[in-house]
């Protein structure tokens, strides 16, 4: 794979050196090259392994953990979901901010709404908020999708898209949670690609 950055002069010399007429301008060639680099970058990013992208500092809770404790953990650590594990640290479920919002009486938490839209609805309708009672086992979702560290970003994207979910828990061979991939992680990778391509494009075309 070529790693040298191309300049406009490189395209000029390449076009002149072909020794034949081609109905294409240097600007056309540079645009084609730029688009090709973008697609190549996307392909390269999608082949990255989940273990390189996942958040590995994972906080878990047990089924007997109180809902108020789980809620406190989400708020203080600014996370939207907690894997639930049994005594052997095997994944058995997940509890999310949506589960807790329903538990405290927040109305109309539609799956397509984010947290801020839901909170806006809460304040608009002056909902009566109640303290969450019970433990995590009473609210957690047990039908969960997981992914392995050796899978790729493409695999993670495919699972999220098909199942319309915001996060995937990463598990090892023993079904123990070792990380999490979220939409925020994917957005970060996407914007990193844009920044890299913009820098390359500027290097060729000038500021």
Tab-separated table of C-alpha atoms in Angstrom:
chain	number	residue	atom	x	y	z
A	1	UNK	CA	0.000	0.000	0.000
A	2	UNK	CA	1.300	3.476	-0.882
A	3	UNK	CA	1.811	5.736	2.138
A	4	UNK	CA	3.296	8.828	0.412
A	5	UNK	CA	0.881	11.750	0.255
A	6	UNK	CA	0.116	12.912	-3.254
A	7	UNK	CA	0.299	16.549	-4.295
A	8	UNK	CA	-1.289	18.380	-7.203
A	9	UNK	CA	2.066	18.324	-9.011
A	10	UNK	CA	2.108	14.528	-8.771
A	11	UNK	CA	-1.214	14.360	-10.596
A	12	UNK	CA	0.055	16.833	-13.225
A	13	UNK	CA	3.146	14.730	-13.920
A	14	UNK	CA	1.200	11.477	-13.937
A	15	UNK	CA	-1.346	12.812	-16.434
A	16	UNK	CA	1.356	14.296	-18.696
A	17	UNK	CA	3.403	11.102	-18.555
A	18	UNK	CA	0.626	8.890	-19.915
A	19	UNK	CA	1.422	10.097	-23.436
A	20	UNK	CA	-2.183	10.049	-24.619
A	21	UNK	CA	-5.242	12.254	-24.409
A	22	UNK	CA	-7.628	11.557	-21.528
A	23	UNK	CA	-10.801	13.573	-21.163
A	24	UNK	CA	-10.241	14.248	-17.499
A	25	UNK	CA	-8.783	17.179	-15.602
A	26	UNK	CA	-6.338	17.159	-12.742
A	27	UNK	CA	-9.159	18.329	-10.486
A	28	UNK	CA	-11.228	15.314	-11.598
A	29	UNK	CA	-8.346	12.968	-10.817
A	30	UNK	CA	-7.833	14.527	-7.399
A	31	UNK	CA	-11.536	14.225	-6.586
A	32	UNK	CA	-11.568	10.573	-7.650
A	33	UNK	CA	-8.467	9.940	-5.574
A	34	UNK	CA	-9.964	11.681	-2.555
A	35	UNK	CA	-13.184	9.650	-2.777
A	36	UNK	CA	-11.204	6.445	-3.178
A	37	UNK	CA	-9.210	7.277	-0.056
A	38	UNK	CA	-12.435	7.878	1.876
A	39	UNK	CA	-13.867	4.499	0.865
A	40	UNK	CA	-10.573	2.786	1.641
A	41	UNK	CA	-10.492	4.442	5.052
A	42	UNK	CA	-14.049	3.305	5.815
A	43	UNK	CA	-13.193	-0.239	4.744
A	44	UNK	CA	-10.110	-0.182	6.938
A	45	UNK	CA	-12.046	1.115	9.942
A	46	UNK	CA	-14.755	-1.516	9.545
A	47	UNK	CA	-12.101	-4.219	9.736
A	48	UNK	CA	-10.879	-3.013	13.143
A	49	UNK	CA	-11.396	-5.534	15.917
A	50	UNK	CA	-13.971	-4.892	18.616
A	51	UNK	CA	-11.326	-5.329	21.319
A	52	UNK	CA	-9.534	-2.227	19.997
A	53	UNK	CA	-12.669	-0.065	20.085
A	54	UNK	CA	-14.620	-1.276	23.102
A	55	UNK	CA	-14.756	0.440	26.461
A	56	UNK	CA	-13.053	-2.046	28.749
A	57	UNK	CA	-13.484	-0.215	32.074
A	58	UNK	CA	-16.833	-1.900	32.572
A	59	UNK	CA	-18.989	-1.456	35.674
A	60	UNK	CA	-21.358	-4.332	36.426
A	61	UNK	CA	-24.142	-4.942	38.927
A	62	UNK	CA	-25.703	-8.048	40.467
A	63	UNK	CA	-29.397	-9.028	40.257
A	64	UNK	CA	-29.840	-8.189	43.947
A	65	UNK	CA	-28.422	-4.660	43.523
A	66	UNK	CA	-31.061	-2.073	44.401
A	67	UNK	CA	-32.465	0.097	41.638
A	68	UNK	CA	-31.440	3.237	43.510
A	69	UNK	CA	-27.823	1.991	43.620
A	70	UNK	CA	-27.895	1.207	39.894
A	71	UNK	CA	-29.354	4.639	39.144
A	72	UNK	CA	-26.648	6.324	41.231
A	73	UNK	CA	-23.941	4.402	39.357
A	74	UNK	CA	-25.322	5.485	35.971
A	75	UNK	CA	-25.517	9.129	37.000
A	76	UNK	CA	-22.095	9.369	38.643
A	77	UNK	CA	-20.309	7.444	35.876
A	78	UNK	CA	-22.356	9.014	33.053
A	79	UNK	CA	-23.281	5.699	31.463
A	80	UNK	CA	-26.590	4.545	30.023
A	81	UNK	CA	-26.461	0.811	30.644
A	82	UNK	CA	-25.127	-1.664	33.199
A	83	UNK	CA	-24.396	-5.341	32.504
A	84	UNK	CA	-25.834	-7.664	35.131
A	85	UNK	CA	-23.709	-10.644	36.209
A	86	UNK	CA	-24.239	-13.631	38.479
A	87	UNK	CA	-21.967	-14.889	41.267
A	88	UNK	CA	-19.551	-16.397	38.742
A	89	UNK	CA	-19.362	-13.110	36.767
A	90	UNK	CA	-21.305	-14.550	33.820
A	91	UNK	CA	-23.518	-12.128	31.944
A	92	UNK	CA	-27.220	-12.684	32.657
A	93	UNK	CA	-28.802	-9.373	31.657
A	94	UNK	CA	-28.603	-5.612	31.298
A	95	UNK	CA	-30.374	-2.687	32.912
A	96	UNK	CA	-30.564	0.651	31.115
A	97	UNK	CA	-31.525	4.241	31.750
A	98	UNK	CA	-34.822	3.553	29.974
A	99	UNK	CA	-35.654	0.816	32.491
A	100	UNK	CA	-34.936	3.133	35.401
A	101	UNK	CA	-36.885	6.024	33.898
A	102	UNK	CA	-39.956	3.812	33.676
A	103	UNK	CA	-39.391	2.675	37.255
A	104	UNK	CA	-39.470	6.253	38.610
A	105	UNK	CA	-42.588	7.154	36.655
A	106	UNK	CA	-41.222	9.081	33.687
A	107	UNK	CA	-43.978	8.982	31.023
A	108	UNK	CA	-43.805	8.207	27.333
A	109	UNK	CA	-40.256	6.951	27.068
A	110	UNK	CA	-40.488	5.998	23.425
A	111	UNK	CA	-37.706	3.751	22.038
A	112	UNK	CA	-36.816	6.369	19.429
A	113	UNK	CA	-36.456	9.131	22.038
A	114	UNK	CA	-33.188	9.911	23.701
A	115	UNK	CA	-32.832	10.732	27.371
A	116	UNK	CA	-33.206	14.486	26.884
A	117	UNK	CA	-36.415	14.120	24.860
A	118	UNK	CA	-37.822	11.925	27.586
A	119	UNK	CA	-36.857	14.356	30.339
A	120	UNK	CA	-38.400	17.205	28.345
A	121	UNK	CA	-41.677	15.264	28.219
A	122	UNK	CA	-41.411	14.655	31.966
A	123	UNK	CA	-41.045	18.349	32.833
A	124	UNK	CA	-43.678	19.385	30.291
A	125	UNK	CA	-46.282	17.059	31.780
A	126	UNK	CA	-45.199	17.682	35.395
A	127	UNK	CA	-44.898	13.988	36.125
A	128	UNK	CA	-44.880	12.857	39.735
A	129	UNK	CA	-41.505	11.227	40.264
A	130	UNK	CA	-41.227	8.336	42.682
A	131	UNK	CA	-38.173	6.702	44.198
A	132	UNK	CA	-37.296	3.452	42.401
A	133	UNK	CA	-38.057	0.402	44.511
A	134	UNK	CA	-36.917	-3.181	44.196
A	135	UNK	CA	-33.747	-4.645	42.755
A	136	UNK	CA	-32.125	-4.929	39.358
A	137	UNK	CA	-33.568	-8.400	38.761
A	138	UNK	CA	-37.066	-6.929	38.636
A	139	UNK	CA	-36.272	-4.688	35.662
A	140	UNK	CA	-33.279	-6.089	33.809
A	141	UNK	CA	-33.531	-7.394	30.255
A	142	UNK	CA	-32.331	-10.977	29.912
A	143	UNK	CA	-32.722	-11.329	26.150
A	144	UNK	CA	-29.517	-9.522	25.203
A	145	UNK	CA	-27.234	-9.432	22.196
A	146	UNK	CA	-23.496	-9.841	22.649
A	147	UNK	CA	-20.382	-9.749	20.527
A	148	UNK	CA	-16.885	-11.201	20.868
A	149	UNK	CA	-13.597	-9.227	21.088
A	150	UNK	CA	-12.320	-10.840	17.867
A	151	UNK	CA	-15.310	-9.645	15.853
A	152	UNK	CA	-15.010	-6.515	13.735
A	153	UNK	CA	-16.491	-3.044	13.742
A	154	UNK	CA	-18.491	-4.126	10.686
A	155	UNK	CA	-20.048	-6.933	12.747
A	156	UNK	CA	-20.961	-4.476	15.512
A	157	UNK	CA	-22.528	-2.054	13.029
A	158	UNK	CA	-24.531	-4.876	11.474
A	159	UNK	CA	-25.924	-6.036	14.829
A	160	UNK	CA	-26.855	-2.514	15.914
A	161	UNK	CA	-28.532	-1.704	12.618
A	162	UNK	CA	-30.548	-4.918	12.379
A	163	UNK	CA	-31.704	-4.837	15.981
A	164	UNK	CA	-31.976	-1.069	16.474
A	165	UNK	CA	-29.935	-1.060	19.659
A	166	UNK	CA	-27.558	1.527	21.110
A	167	UNK	CA	-25.000	-0.742	22.756
A	168	UNK	CA	-23.546	-4.245	22.578
A	169	UNK	CA	-21.865	-6.024	25.472
A	170	UNK	CA	-18.584	-7.738	24.603
A	171	UNK	CA	-18.109	-11.162	26.225
A	172	UNK	CA	-15.270	-13.679	26.363
A	173	UNK	CA	-15.347	-17.460	25.939
A	174	UNK	CA	-16.796	-17.846	29.440
A	175	UNK	CA	-19.696	-15.452	28.771
A	176	UNK	CA	-18.100	-12.899	31.072
A	177	UNK	CA	-18.508	-9.225	30.094
A	178	UNK	CA	-15.159	-7.688	29.141
A	179	UNK	CA	-16.275	-4.489	27.443
A	180	UNK	CA	-18.994	-2.578	25.655
A	181	UNK	CA	-19.432	-1.012	22.238
A	182	UNK	CA	-21.850	1.929	22.032
A	183	UNK	CA	-23.087	4.283	19.361
A	184	UNK	CA	-20.763	6.912	20.827
A	185	UNK	CA	-17.778	4.675	20.086
A	186	UNK	CA	-18.921	4.267	16.483
A	187	UNK	CA	-19.491	8.017	16.091
A	188	UNK	CA	-15.976	8.664	17.397
A	189	UNK	CA	-14.480	6.290	14.812
A	190	UNK	CA	-16.551	7.945	12.080
A	191	UNK	CA	-15.394	11.460	12.948
A	192	UNK	CA	-11.798	10.300	13.281
A	193	UNK	CA	-12.049	9.065	9.690
A	194	UNK	CA	-13.476	12.389	8.518
A	195	UNK	CA	-10.692	14.317	10.265
A	196	UNK	CA	-7.992	12.111	8.741
A	197	UNK	CA	-9.434	12.449	5.245
A	198	UNK	CA	-9.811	16.215	5.626
A	199	UNK	CA	-6.167	16.489	6.646
A	200	UNK	CA	-5.080	14.411	3.639
A	201	UNK	CA	-7.274	16.457	1.291
A	202	UNK	CA	-5.832	19.718	2.650
A	203	UNK	CA	-2.303	18.399	2.207
A	204	UNK	CA	-2.997	17.821	-1.493
A	205	UNK	CA	-5.087	20.895	-2.272
A	206	UNK	CA	-3.677	23.386	0.164
A	207	UNK	CA	-5.629	25.346	2.761
